[in-house]
Amino acid sequence: MTEWKDGIAKMALPTPFPVGDVNVYLLKGERLTLVDAGPKTKKAWELLTSQLRELDLRPEDIEQVILTHDHPDHAGLLDFFPDSMEVYGHPLNERWIHPTEDFLQEFITFFSSFFLKCGVPEEYLTALTDLKQMLKYSCSRSLTGALLEKMTPPGLPEWQVIETPGHAQSQIALFREKDGILIGGDVVLAHVSPNPLLEPPVPGESARPKPLLQHNHSLQKLLSYPIQKVYTGHGKEIDQLAELIEQRLITQHDRAMKVNQFLKESELTVFEICRRLFPSAYQNQLFLTLSETIGQLDYLASIGEIMRKDTQPVLFHAK
Ligand SMILES: [Zn+2]
C-alpha cells in the first residue's frame, strides 16, 4: 500500500535489469515532486500510475521530476511524461538523458582504446555496443534546470542538494535537515555496494573520472551530515548509516588488498586481474566487472601500493 510518511511516499517500480525494482519517491512541498522516474517500460508506467492512484493522484498532478542520477532505471520513464514536465538534476545528467550520436561515438572511441590498454582481447570489444541496448530503457529529455551542491530545489525549501559522484558522475542526494532524512539515489544501498561505473571524461576534462575514489569520498562526506534515515534507490531504508559506511569501506579495502596480493605475485593487465576477481561474470558483464577492477586499482594507486608500466597493454605490479 502506497502511503505518505513525513511528506514522502515511496513507490517501487519494476525494471528489466538484474538489480530488480527501483524506488522512486513523491515529495510534498510547494510543488509535488517525483524523485527519479523509473525505466522506460509500459509496466513501470502502469505501476507508477496505480500507486499514484492509491494516493488519489494521477501522473498529471506531478509538477516536477528530480533525478538522483542518469541511469536508465532511474531516468528512462521521463519519456512517458509530457514534454512540458520540468526536470531538475546535476548538469552531468544531460549527456546521458539526451544522448546524441556524437556522444555515443565519443563513448565507443574512448572505451575501445581504453579497453585495449586494459588488455581486453579485441573480440570482447563488442561489449561496448551493449550500451545501446541499455539506453533502450533510457530517455531523450533535457534538464529544465541544474541542481548543484548545497542548492535548494525549486518548490522544496526544506531540502538541500549534496553532490555524491561515484556510481554516476551526475549523482546527487537530497537532505532534509529538520529530521535528518536523506534521499540517496544509489550512493548507498542496504544490501549491496553500488558499482563504481566507468564513464568517459566529463566535458572539459581529458582524464577519465576515478569512480571508486569519488564514491569513497562521497561516503565520507555523508558521515559529516546528521543523517537519521536513508531512502535508497533500490531496496530497504538504512537507519544505521555510519556503521554501514564504515563496514563498506573496510570491505572495499580488503578486496583491494586481494588484488594487491595478485600483483605481488606477478605483473598483470587489468583484464587478467578482472578475470581472477570475477572468473565467470567477466564474460557477460565485462563493463561492470572492469569498472570494479579499475576501481580497486585506482584505490591501490591512491594509497601508494602499486605501480604501472605504460606498455601496451598497461601492466600493474605491487611496489
Ligand atoms: Zn539504480
PDB file of C-alpha atoms and ligand atoms in Angstrom:
ATOM      1  CA  MET A   1       0.000   0.000   0.000  1.00  0.00           C
ATOM      2  CA  THR A   2       1.446   3.314  -1.051  1.00  0.00           C
ATOM      3  CA  GLU A   3       1.194   5.929   1.692  1.00  0.00           C
ATOM      4  CA  TRP A   4       2.587   9.248   2.838  1.00  0.00           C
ATOM      5  CA  LYS A   5       5.073   9.270   5.668  1.00  0.00           C
ATOM      6  CA  ASP A   6       6.700  12.546   6.719  1.00  0.00           C
ATOM      7  CA  GLY A   7       5.713  14.066   3.385  1.00  0.00           C
ATOM      8  CA  ILE A   8       7.384  11.271   1.413  1.00  0.00           C
ATOM      9  CA  ALA A   9       5.694   8.445  -0.487  1.00  0.00           C
ATOM     10  CA  LYS A  10       7.864   5.548  -1.623  1.00  0.00           C
ATOM     11  CA  MET A  11       6.918   3.649  -4.779  1.00  0.00           C
ATOM     12  CA  ALA A  12       8.768   0.610  -6.123  1.00  0.00           C
ATOM     13  CA  LEU A  13       8.766   0.104  -9.896  1.00  0.00           C
ATOM     14  CA  PRO A  14       9.894  -2.989 -11.819  1.00  0.00           C
ATOM     15  CA  THR A  15      12.991  -2.782 -14.032  1.00  0.00           C
ATOM     16  CA  PRO A  16      14.280  -5.133 -16.746  1.00  0.00           C
ATOM     17  CA  PHE A  17      17.707  -5.144 -15.022  1.00  0.00           C
ATOM     18  CA  PRO A  18      19.267  -7.704 -12.609  1.00  0.00           C
ATOM     19  CA  VAL A  19      19.039  -5.111  -9.822  1.00  0.00           C
ATOM     20  CA  GLY A  20      15.262  -5.665  -9.592  1.00  0.00           C
ATOM     21  CA  ASP A  21      12.864  -2.907  -8.542  1.00  0.00           C
ATOM     22  CA  VAL A  22      13.842   0.744  -8.412  1.00  0.00           C
ATOM     23  CA  ASN A  23      12.430   3.070  -5.747  1.00  0.00           C
ATOM     24  CA  VAL A  24      11.023   6.429  -6.748  1.00  0.00           C
ATOM     25  CA  TYR A  25       9.763   8.994  -4.243  1.00  0.00           C
ATOM     26  CA  LEU A  26       6.996  11.515  -4.228  1.00  0.00           C
ATOM     27  CA  LEU A  27       7.717  14.598  -2.125  1.00  0.00           C
ATOM     28  CA  LYS A  28       5.147  17.028  -0.805  1.00  0.00           C
ATOM     29  CA  GLY A  29       6.246  20.643  -0.957  1.00  0.00           C
ATOM     30  CA  GLU A  30       5.266  23.814  -2.741  1.00  0.00           C
ATOM     31  CA  ARG A  31       5.481  21.636  -5.845  1.00  0.00           C
ATOM     32  CA  LEU A  32       4.541  17.961  -5.984  1.00  0.00           C
ATOM     33  CA  THR A  33       7.895  16.389  -6.859  1.00  0.00           C
ATOM     34  CA  LEU A  34       8.849  12.957  -8.120  1.00  0.00           C
ATOM     35  CA  VAL A  35      12.411  11.951  -7.287  1.00  0.00           C
ATOM     36  CA  ASP A  36      13.545   9.617 -10.084  1.00  0.00           C
ATOM     37  CA  ALA A  37      11.185   8.286 -12.702  1.00  0.00           C
ATOM     38  CA  GLY A  38      11.925   4.597 -13.315  1.00  0.00           C
ATOM     39  CA  PRO A  39      12.879   2.736 -16.515  1.00  0.00           C
ATOM     40  CA  LYS A  40      11.133   3.340 -19.816  1.00  0.00           C
ATOM     41  CA  THR A  41       8.771   0.350 -19.819  1.00  0.00           C
ATOM     42  CA  LYS A  42       4.998   0.169 -20.014  1.00  0.00           C
ATOM     43  CA  LYS A  43       4.992  -1.961 -16.912  1.00  0.00           C
ATOM     44  CA  ALA A  44       6.814   0.681 -14.861  1.00  0.00           C
ATOM     45  CA  TRP A  45       4.358   3.341 -16.068  1.00  0.00           C
ATOM     46  CA  GLU A  46       1.377   1.156 -15.104  1.00  0.00           C
ATOM     47  CA  LEU A  47       2.808   0.521 -11.661  1.00  0.00           C
ATOM     48  CA  LEU A  48       3.574   4.203 -11.168  1.00  0.00           C
ATOM     49  CA  THR A  49       0.037   5.117 -12.188  1.00  0.00           C
ATOM     50  CA  SER A  50      -1.596   2.541  -9.940  1.00  0.00           C
ATOM     51  CA  GLN A  51       0.486   3.530  -6.917  1.00  0.00           C
ATOM     52  CA  LEU A  52      -0.303   7.208  -7.501  1.00  0.00           C
ATOM     53  CA  ARG A  53      -3.985   6.262  -7.620  1.00  0.00           C
ATOM     54  CA  GLU A  54      -3.675   4.820  -4.096  1.00  0.00           C
ATOM     55  CA  LEU A  55      -2.749   8.377  -3.059  1.00  0.00           C
ATOM     56  CA  ASP A  56      -5.635   9.863  -5.079  1.00  0.00           C
ATOM     57  CA  LEU A  57      -3.157  11.277  -7.559  1.00  0.00           C
ATOM     58  CA  ARG A  58      -2.523  10.979 -11.287  1.00  0.00           C
ATOM     59  CA  PRO A  59       0.736  11.393 -13.253  1.00  0.00           C
ATOM     60  CA  GLU A  60      -0.591  14.804 -14.408  1.00  0.00           C
ATOM     61  CA  ASP A  61      -0.502  16.011 -10.801  1.00  0.00           C
ATOM     62  CA  ILE A  62       3.292  15.719 -10.670  1.00  0.00           C
ATOM     63  CA  GLU A  63       4.794  19.176 -11.152  1.00  0.00           C
ATOM     64  CA  GLN A  64       8.473  18.343 -11.479  1.00  0.00           C
ATOM     65  CA  VAL A  65      10.932  15.465 -11.543  1.00  0.00           C
ATOM     66  CA  ILE A  66      14.320  15.489  -9.826  1.00  0.00           C
ATOM     67  CA  LEU A  67      16.907  12.946 -10.949  1.00  0.00           C
ATOM     68  CA  THR A  68      19.342  11.458  -8.423  1.00  0.00           C
ATOM     69  CA  HIS A  69      21.379  10.297 -11.447  1.00  0.00           C
ATOM     70  CA  ASP A  70      21.015   9.442 -15.108  1.00  0.00           C
ATOM     71  CA  HIS A  71      20.961   5.623 -15.186  1.00  0.00           C
ATOM     72  CA  PRO A  72      18.124   4.192 -17.309  1.00  0.00           C
ATOM     73  CA  ASP A  73      16.402   2.517 -14.328  1.00  0.00           C
ATOM     74  CA  HIS A  74      16.079   5.957 -12.710  1.00  0.00           C
ATOM     75  CA  ALA A  75      15.536   8.287 -15.658  1.00  0.00           C
ATOM     76  CA  GLY A  76      14.021   6.390 -18.603  1.00  0.00           C
ATOM     77  CA  LEU A  77      10.359   6.784 -17.692  1.00  0.00           C
ATOM     78  CA  LEU A  78      10.678  10.548 -18.200  1.00  0.00           C
ATOM     79  CA  ASP A  79       9.766   9.824 -21.816  1.00  0.00           C
ATOM     80  CA  PHE A  80       6.238   8.873 -20.689  1.00  0.00           C
ATOM     81  CA  PHE A  81       5.652  12.316 -19.154  1.00  0.00           C
ATOM     82  CA  PRO A  82       4.502  15.288 -21.237  1.00  0.00           C
ATOM     83  CA  ASP A  83       7.232  17.395 -22.845  1.00  0.00           C
ATOM     84  CA  SER A  84       6.277  20.259 -20.546  1.00  0.00           C
ATOM     85  CA  MET A  85       7.357  18.336 -17.428  1.00  0.00           C
ATOM     86  CA  GLU A  86      10.125  20.186 -15.607  1.00  0.00           C
ATOM     87  CA  VAL A  87      13.207  18.073 -14.899  1.00  0.00           C
ATOM     88  CA  TYR A  88      15.989  19.026 -12.479  1.00  0.00           C
ATOM     89  CA  GLY A  89      19.307  17.363 -11.738  1.00  0.00           C
ATOM     90  CA  HIS A  90      23.054  17.668 -11.970  1.00  0.00           C
ATOM     91  CA  PRO A  91      24.225  19.066 -15.332  1.00  0.00           C
ATOM     92  CA  LEU A  92      26.189  15.857 -15.988  1.00  0.00           C
ATOM     93  CA  ASN A  93      22.871  14.035 -16.435  1.00  0.00           C
ATOM     94  CA  GLU A  94      22.447  15.767 -19.754  1.00  0.00           C
ATOM     95  CA  ARG A  95      24.809  13.693 -21.917  1.00  0.00           C
ATOM     96  CA  TRP A  96      23.072  10.505 -20.732  1.00  0.00           C
ATOM     97  CA  ILE A  97      19.427  11.563 -20.660  1.00  0.00           C
ATOM     98  CA  HIS A  98      19.781  13.218 -24.034  1.00  0.00           C
ATOM     99  CA  PRO A  99      22.389  11.019 -25.719  1.00  0.00           C
ATOM    100  CA  THR A 100      23.484  12.383 -29.088  1.00  0.00           C
ATOM    101  CA  GLU A 101      25.129  10.301 -31.818  1.00  0.00           C
ATOM    102  CA  ASP A 102      28.293  12.311 -31.177  1.00  0.00           C
ATOM    103  CA  PHE A 103      28.319  11.351 -27.510  1.00  0.00           C
ATOM    104  CA  LEU A 104      27.708   7.667 -28.234  1.00  0.00           C
ATOM    105  CA  GLN A 105      30.566   7.737 -30.732  1.00  0.00           C
ATOM    106  CA  GLU A 106      32.792   9.503 -28.205  1.00  0.00           C
ATOM    107  CA  PHE A 107      31.936   6.810 -25.661  1.00  0.00           C
ATOM    108  CA  ILE A 108      32.794   3.971 -28.039  1.00  0.00           C
ATOM    109  CA  THR A 109      36.010   5.620 -29.243  1.00  0.00           C
ATOM    110  CA  PHE A 110      37.194   6.348 -25.703  1.00  0.00           C
ATOM    111  CA  PHE A 111      36.465   2.888 -24.343  1.00  0.00           C
ATOM    112  CA  SER A 112      37.737   0.957 -27.388  1.00  0.00           C
ATOM    113  CA  SER A 113      41.176   2.453 -26.866  1.00  0.00           C
ATOM    114  CA  PHE A 114      40.875   2.223 -23.070  1.00  0.00           C
ATOM    115  CA  PHE A 115      39.900  -1.467 -23.154  1.00  0.00           C
ATOM    116  CA  LEU A 116      42.875  -2.269 -25.387  1.00  0.00           C
ATOM    117  CA  LYS A 117      45.155  -0.584 -22.824  1.00  0.00           C
ATOM    118  CA  CYS A 118      43.493  -2.813 -20.218  1.00  0.00           C
ATOM    119  CA  GLY A 119      44.484  -5.878 -22.236  1.00  0.00           C
ATOM    120  CA  VAL A 120      40.918  -6.769 -23.215  1.00  0.00           C
ATOM    121  CA  PRO A 121      41.045  -9.082 -26.283  1.00  0.00           C
ATOM    122  CA  GLU A 122      39.537  -7.467 -29.382  1.00  0.00           C
ATOM    123  CA  GLU A 123      36.687  -9.952 -29.611  1.00  0.00           C
ATOM    124  CA  TYR A 124      35.315  -8.544 -26.344  1.00  0.00           C
ATOM    125  CA  LEU A 125      35.084  -5.003 -27.656  1.00  0.00           C
ATOM    126  CA  THR A 126      31.586  -5.768 -28.902  1.00  0.00           C
ATOM    127  CA  ALA A 127      30.576  -5.379 -25.220  1.00  0.00           C
ATOM    128  CA  LEU A 128      30.677  -1.653 -25.926  1.00  0.00           C
ATOM    129  CA  THR A 129      27.757  -1.824 -28.290  1.00  0.00           C
ATOM    130  CA  ASP A 130      25.677  -3.232 -25.390  1.00  0.00           C
ATOM    131  CA  LEU A 131      25.467   0.385 -24.328  1.00  0.00           C
ATOM    132  CA  LYS A 132      22.845   0.967 -26.999  1.00  0.00           C
ATOM    133  CA  GLN A 133      20.883  -1.963 -25.597  1.00  0.00           C
ATOM    134  CA  MET A 134      20.972  -0.362 -22.135  1.00  0.00           C
ATOM    135  CA  LEU A 135      19.922   3.023 -23.448  1.00  0.00           C
ATOM    136  CA  LYS A 136      16.805   1.444 -24.929  1.00  0.00           C
ATOM    137  CA  TYR A 137      15.318   1.853 -21.437  1.00  0.00           C
ATOM    138  CA  SER A 138      16.533   5.423 -21.116  1.00  0.00           C
ATOM    139  CA  CYS A 139      15.041   8.619 -22.412  1.00  0.00           C
ATOM    140  CA  SER A 140      15.602  11.568 -24.659  1.00  0.00           C
ATOM    141  CA  ARG A 141      14.887  14.560 -22.450  1.00  0.00           C
ATOM    142  CA  SER A 142      16.671  17.677 -21.301  1.00  0.00           C
ATOM    143  CA  LEU A 143      17.111  19.300 -17.924  1.00  0.00           C
ATOM    144  CA  THR A 144      14.985  22.340 -17.153  1.00  0.00           C
ATOM    145  CA  GLY A 145      17.453  23.462 -14.513  1.00  0.00           C
ATOM    146  CA  ALA A 146      20.634  22.406 -12.767  1.00  0.00           C
ATOM    147  CA  LEU A 147      20.972  21.216  -9.176  1.00  0.00           C
ATOM    148  CA  LEU A 148      24.421  21.670  -7.661  1.00  0.00           C
ATOM    149  CA  GLU A 149      25.997  21.259  -4.224  1.00  0.00           C
ATOM    150  CA  LYS A 150      24.042  22.998  -1.420  1.00  0.00           C
ATOM    151  CA  MET A 151      21.283  24.230  -3.721  1.00  0.00           C
ATOM    152  CA  THR A 152      17.640  24.082  -2.691  1.00  0.00           C
ATOM    153  CA  PRO A 153      15.495  22.525  -5.426  1.00  0.00           C
ATOM    154  CA  PRO A 154      12.584  24.630  -6.746  1.00  0.00           C
ATOM    155  CA  GLY A 155       9.500  24.309  -4.527  1.00  0.00           C
ATOM    156  CA  LEU A 156      11.287  22.241  -1.863  1.00  0.00           C
ATOM    157  CA  PRO A 157      12.604  24.796   0.666  1.00  0.00           C
ATOM    158  CA  GLU A 158      13.388  22.147   3.303  1.00  0.00           C
ATOM    159  CA  TRP A 159      15.669  20.109   1.065  1.00  0.00           C
ATOM    160  CA  GLN A 160      19.305  20.614   0.155  1.00  0.00           C
ATOM    161  CA  VAL A 161      21.420  19.030  -2.587  1.00  0.00           C
ATOM    162  CA  ILE A 162      24.531  17.026  -1.724  1.00  0.00           C
ATOM    163  CA  GLU A 163      26.680  16.014  -4.695  1.00  0.00           C
ATOM    164  CA  THR A 164      27.646  12.339  -4.378  1.00  0.00           C
ATOM    165  CA  PRO A 165      29.514  11.298  -7.548  1.00  0.00           C
ATOM    166  CA  GLY A 166      30.944   7.788  -7.951  1.00  0.00           C
ATOM    167  CA  HIS A 167      28.282   5.323  -9.076  1.00  0.00           C
ATOM    168  CA  ALA A 168      27.380   8.001 -11.647  1.00  0.00           C
ATOM    169  CA  GLN A 169      29.148  11.273 -12.361  1.00  0.00           C
ATOM    170  CA  SER A 170      25.786  13.044 -12.135  1.00  0.00           C
ATOM    171  CA  GLN A 171      24.735  11.602  -8.789  1.00  0.00           C
ATOM    172  CA  ILE A 172      23.184  13.821  -6.108  1.00  0.00           C
ATOM    173  CA  ALA A 173      21.306  13.169  -2.870  1.00  0.00           C
ATOM    174  CA  LEU A 174      18.634  15.300  -1.187  1.00  0.00           C
ATOM    175  CA  PHE A 175      18.963  16.045   2.517  1.00  0.00           C
ATOM    176  CA  ARG A 176      16.322  17.420   4.878  1.00  0.00           C
ATOM    177  CA  GLU A 177      17.964  18.841   7.968  1.00  0.00           C
ATOM    178  CA  LYS A 178      14.897  19.062  10.242  1.00  0.00           C
ATOM    179  CA  ASP A 179      14.611  15.267  10.563  1.00  0.00           C
ATOM    180  CA  GLY A 180      17.866  14.022   9.048  1.00  0.00           C
ATOM    181  CA  ILE A 181      16.252  12.282   6.094  1.00  0.00           C
ATOM    182  CA  LEU A 182      18.365  11.623   3.012  1.00  0.00           C
ATOM    183  CA  ILE A 183      17.060  10.551  -0.357  1.00  0.00           C
ATOM    184  CA  GLY A 184      20.238   8.947  -1.546  1.00  0.00           C
ATOM    185  CA  GLY A 185      19.713   7.513  -5.022  1.00  0.00           C
ATOM    186  CA  ASP A 186      22.294   4.728  -5.336  1.00  0.00           C
ATOM    187  CA  VAL A 187      25.081   6.275  -3.264  1.00  0.00           C
ATOM    188  CA  VAL A 188      24.475   3.691  -0.556  1.00  0.00           C
ATOM    189  CA  LEU A 189      22.157   0.678  -0.661  1.00  0.00           C
ATOM    190  CA  ALA A 190      21.266  -1.619   2.222  1.00  0.00           C
ATOM    191  CA  HIS A 191      22.002  -4.923   0.518  1.00  0.00           C
ATOM    192  CA  VAL A 192      24.820  -4.297  -1.953  1.00  0.00           C
ATOM    193  CA  SER A 193      27.632  -1.903  -2.785  1.00  0.00           C
ATOM    194  CA  PRO A 194      26.861   0.141  -5.910  1.00  0.00           C
ATOM    195  CA  ASN A 195      29.145  -0.390  -8.903  1.00  0.00           C
ATOM    196  CA  PRO A 196      31.672   2.417  -9.479  1.00  0.00           C
ATOM    197  CA  LEU A 197      30.803   2.681 -13.159  1.00  0.00           C
ATOM    198  CA  LEU A 198      33.392   3.950 -15.597  1.00  0.00           C
ATOM    199  CA  GLU A 199      32.426   6.942 -17.704  1.00  0.00           C
ATOM    200  CA  PRO A 200      34.304   8.842 -20.394  1.00  0.00           C
ATOM    201  CA  PRO A 201      35.983  12.107 -19.333  1.00  0.00           C
ATOM    202  CA  VAL A 202      33.406  14.735 -18.407  1.00  0.00           C
ATOM    203  CA  PRO A 203      33.122  17.741 -20.733  1.00  0.00           C
ATOM    204  CA  GLY A 204      36.162  19.988 -20.406  1.00  0.00           C
ATOM    205  CA  GLU A 205      38.388  17.247 -18.921  1.00  0.00           C
ATOM    206  CA  SER A 206      40.797  14.920 -20.686  1.00  0.00           C
ATOM    207  CA  ALA A 207      41.267  12.282 -17.963  1.00  0.00           C
ATOM    208  CA  ARG A 208      38.584   9.758 -17.062  1.00  0.00           C
ATOM    209  CA  PRO A 209      36.975  10.113 -13.630  1.00  0.00           C
ATOM    210  CA  LYS A 210      38.057   7.665 -10.895  1.00  0.00           C
ATOM    211  CA  PRO A 211      34.654   6.496  -9.721  1.00  0.00           C
ATOM    212  CA  LEU A 212      35.626   4.311  -6.759  1.00  0.00           C
ATOM    213  CA  LEU A 213      37.720   7.094  -5.217  1.00  0.00           C
ATOM    214  CA  GLN A 214      34.865   9.519  -5.808  1.00  0.00           C
ATOM    215  CA  HIS A 215      32.426   7.030  -4.280  1.00  0.00           C
ATOM    216  CA  ASN A 216      34.550   6.607  -1.137  1.00  0.00           C
ATOM    217  CA  HIS A 217      34.815  10.363  -0.856  1.00  0.00           C
ATOM    218  CA  SER A 218      31.041  10.713  -1.222  1.00  0.00           C
ATOM    219  CA  LEU A 219      30.510   8.161   1.580  1.00  0.00           C
ATOM    220  CA  GLN A 220      32.962  10.017   3.840  1.00  0.00           C
ATOM    221  CA  LYS A 221      31.176  13.240   3.037  1.00  0.00           C
ATOM    222  CA  LEU A 222      27.821  11.784   4.116  1.00  0.00           C
ATOM    223  CA  LEU A 223      29.355  10.966   7.511  1.00  0.00           C
ATOM    224  CA  SER A 224      29.618  14.705   8.147  1.00  0.00           C
ATOM    225  CA  TYR A 225      25.827  15.148   7.947  1.00  0.00           C
ATOM    226  CA  PRO A 226      23.443  14.213  10.800  1.00  0.00           C
ATOM    227  CA  ILE A 227      21.623  11.596   8.701  1.00  0.00           C
ATOM    228  CA  GLN A 228      18.963   9.579  10.544  1.00  0.00           C
ATOM    229  CA  LYS A 229      17.453   7.614   7.707  1.00  0.00           C
ATOM    230  CA  VAL A 230      18.306   6.995   4.061  1.00  0.00           C
ATOM    231  CA  TYR A 231      15.645   6.312   1.460  1.00  0.00           C
ATOM    232  CA  THR A 232      17.551   4.344  -1.165  1.00  0.00           C
ATOM    233  CA  GLY A 233      17.288   3.837  -4.913  1.00  0.00           C
ATOM    234  CA  HIS A 234      16.831   0.082  -4.511  1.00  0.00           C
ATOM    235  CA  GLY A 235      15.626  -1.989  -1.566  1.00  0.00           C
ATOM    236  CA  LYS A 236      15.145  -1.032   2.045  1.00  0.00           C
ATOM    237  CA  GLU A 237      15.789   2.135   4.024  1.00  0.00           C
ATOM    238  CA  ILE A 238      19.013   2.473   6.024  1.00  0.00           C
ATOM    239  CA  ASP A 239      18.849   3.554   9.672  1.00  0.00           C
ATOM    240  CA  GLN A 240      22.442   2.964  10.798  1.00  0.00           C
ATOM    241  CA  LEU A 241      24.270   4.799   8.054  1.00  0.00           C
ATOM    242  CA  ALA A 242      27.601   5.454   9.799  1.00  0.00           C
ATOM    243  CA  GLU A 243      28.097   1.788  10.706  1.00  0.00           C
ATOM    244  CA  LEU A 244      27.204   0.643   7.219  1.00  0.00           C
ATOM    245  CA  ILE A 245      29.612   3.110   5.609  1.00  0.00           C
ATOM    246  CA  GLU A 246      32.457   2.030   7.879  1.00  0.00           C
ATOM    247  CA  GLN A 247      31.775  -1.593   7.034  1.00  0.00           C
ATOM    248  CA  ARG A 248      31.610  -0.863   3.292  1.00  0.00           C
ATOM    249  CA  LEU A 249      34.923   0.995   3.326  1.00  0.00           C
ATOM    250  CA  ILE A 250      36.585  -1.929   5.119  1.00  0.00           C
ATOM    251  CA  THR A 251      35.145  -4.490   2.684  1.00  0.00           C
ATOM    252  CA  GLN A 252      36.394  -2.417  -0.241  1.00  0.00           C
ATOM    253  CA  HIS A 253      39.869  -2.093   1.273  1.00  0.00           C
ATOM    254  CA  ASP A 254      40.004  -5.869   1.811  1.00  0.00           C
ATOM    255  CA  ARG A 255      39.028  -6.522  -1.774  1.00  0.00           C
ATOM    256  CA  ALA A 256      41.733  -4.146  -2.972  1.00  0.00           C
ATOM    257  CA  MET A 257      44.315  -5.935  -0.818  1.00  0.00           C
ATOM    258  CA  LYS A 258      43.349  -9.181  -2.509  1.00  0.00           C
ATOM    259  CA  VAL A 259      44.206  -7.532  -5.841  1.00  0.00           C
ATOM    260  CA  ASN A 260      47.436  -6.271  -4.291  1.00  0.00           C
ATOM    261  CA  GLN A 261      48.312  -9.849  -3.413  1.00  0.00           C
ATOM    262  CA  PHE A 262      47.892 -10.917  -7.064  1.00  0.00           C
ATOM    263  CA  LEU A 263      50.193  -8.061  -8.036  1.00  0.00           C
ATOM    264  CA  LYS A 264      52.847  -9.140  -5.550  1.00  0.00           C
ATOM    265  CA  GLU A 265      52.996 -12.479  -7.343  1.00  0.00           C
ATOM    266  CA  SER A 266      53.096 -11.234 -10.927  1.00  0.00           C
ATOM    267  CA  GLU A 267      52.697  -8.322 -13.304  1.00  0.00           C
ATOM    268  CA  LEU A 268      49.192  -8.278 -14.677  1.00  0.00           C
ATOM    269  CA  THR A 269      46.940  -6.387 -17.053  1.00  0.00           C
ATOM    270  CA  VAL A 270      43.587  -5.039 -15.887  1.00  0.00           C
ATOM    271  CA  PHE A 271      41.824  -7.750 -17.868  1.00  0.00           C
ATOM    272  CA  GLU A 272      43.860 -10.502 -16.201  1.00  0.00           C
ATOM    273  CA  ILE A 273      43.021  -9.110 -12.764  1.00  0.00           C
ATOM    274  CA  CYS A 274      39.372  -8.796 -13.751  1.00  0.00           C
ATOM    275  CA  ARG A 275      39.227 -12.483 -14.764  1.00  0.00           C
ATOM    276  CA  ARG A 276      40.739 -13.516 -11.443  1.00  0.00           C
ATOM    277  CA  LEU A 277      38.281 -11.406  -9.455  1.00  0.00           C
ATOM    278  CA  PHE A 278      35.246 -12.409 -11.497  1.00  0.00           C
ATOM    279  CA  PRO A 279      36.056 -15.815 -13.040  1.00  0.00           C
ATOM    280  CA  SER A 280      32.679 -16.206 -14.749  1.00  0.00           C
ATOM    281  CA  ALA A 281      30.904 -12.827 -14.515  1.00  0.00           C
ATOM    282  CA  TYR A 282      33.511 -11.047 -16.646  1.00  0.00           C
ATOM    283  CA  GLN A 283      32.227 -12.743 -19.788  1.00  0.00           C
ATOM    284  CA  ASN A 284      28.685 -11.430 -19.664  1.00  0.00           C
ATOM    285  CA  GLN A 285      29.257  -8.325 -17.595  1.00  0.00           C
ATOM    286  CA  LEU A 286      32.543  -7.039 -18.881  1.00  0.00           C
ATOM    287  CA  PHE A 287      31.788  -3.365 -18.396  1.00  0.00           C
ATOM    288  CA  LEU A 288      30.635  -3.791 -14.805  1.00  0.00           C
ATOM    289  CA  THR A 289      33.449  -6.123 -13.789  1.00  0.00           C
ATOM    290  CA  LEU A 290      36.134  -3.989 -15.461  1.00  0.00           C
ATOM    291  CA  SER A 291      34.719  -0.915 -13.707  1.00  0.00           C
ATOM    292  CA  GLU A 292      35.024  -2.705 -10.376  1.00  0.00           C
ATOM    293  CA  THR A 293      38.568  -3.869 -11.174  1.00  0.00           C
ATOM    294  CA  ILE A 294      39.754  -0.418 -12.266  1.00  0.00           C
ATOM    295  CA  GLY A 295      38.209   0.957  -9.085  1.00  0.00           C
ATOM    296  CA  GLN A 296      40.377  -1.317  -6.949  1.00  0.00           C
ATOM    297  CA  LEU A 297      43.477  -0.379  -8.965  1.00  0.00           C
ATOM    298  CA  ASP A 298      42.737   3.348  -8.658  1.00  0.00           C
ATOM    299  CA  TYR A 299      42.403   2.808  -4.918  1.00  0.00           C
ATOM    300  CA  LEU A 300      45.678   0.849  -4.612  1.00  0.00           C
ATOM    301  CA  ALA A 301      47.481   3.537  -6.613  1.00  0.00           C
ATOM    302  CA  SER A 302      45.974   6.225  -4.365  1.00  0.00           C
ATOM    303  CA  ILE A 303      47.423   4.580  -1.232  1.00  0.00           C
ATOM    304  CA  GLY A 304      50.789   4.057  -2.924  1.00  0.00           C
ATOM    305  CA  GLU A 305      50.686   0.253  -3.104  1.00  0.00           C
ATOM    306  CA  ILE A 306      51.103  -0.305  -6.833  1.00  0.00           C
ATOM    307  CA  MET A 307      52.964   0.929  -9.892  1.00  0.00           C
ATOM    308  CA  ARG A 308      52.036   0.913 -13.551  1.00  0.00           C
ATOM    309  CA  LYS A 309      54.144   0.405 -16.659  1.00  0.00           C
ATOM    310  CA  ASP A 310      52.900   2.334 -19.652  1.00  0.00           C
ATOM    311  CA  THR A 311      53.263  -0.559 -22.063  1.00  0.00           C
ATOM    312  CA  GLN A 312      50.526  -1.619 -24.447  1.00  0.00           C
ATOM    313  CA  PRO A 313      48.611  -3.149 -22.676  1.00  0.00           C
ATOM    314  CA  VAL A 314      49.448  -1.417 -19.405  1.00  0.00           C
ATOM    315  CA  LEU A 315      50.976  -3.676 -16.720  1.00  0.00           C
ATOM    316  CA  PHE A 316      50.498  -3.283 -12.989  1.00  0.00           C
ATOM    317  CA  HIS A 317      52.703  -4.584 -10.198  1.00  0.00           C
ATOM    318  CA  ALA A 318      52.969  -4.166  -6.433  1.00  0.00           C
ATOM    319  CA  LYS A 319      55.660  -1.824  -5.092  1.00  0.00           C
TER     320      LYS A 319
HETATM  321 ZN    ZN B   1      19.915   2.272  -9.749  1.00  0.00          ZN
END
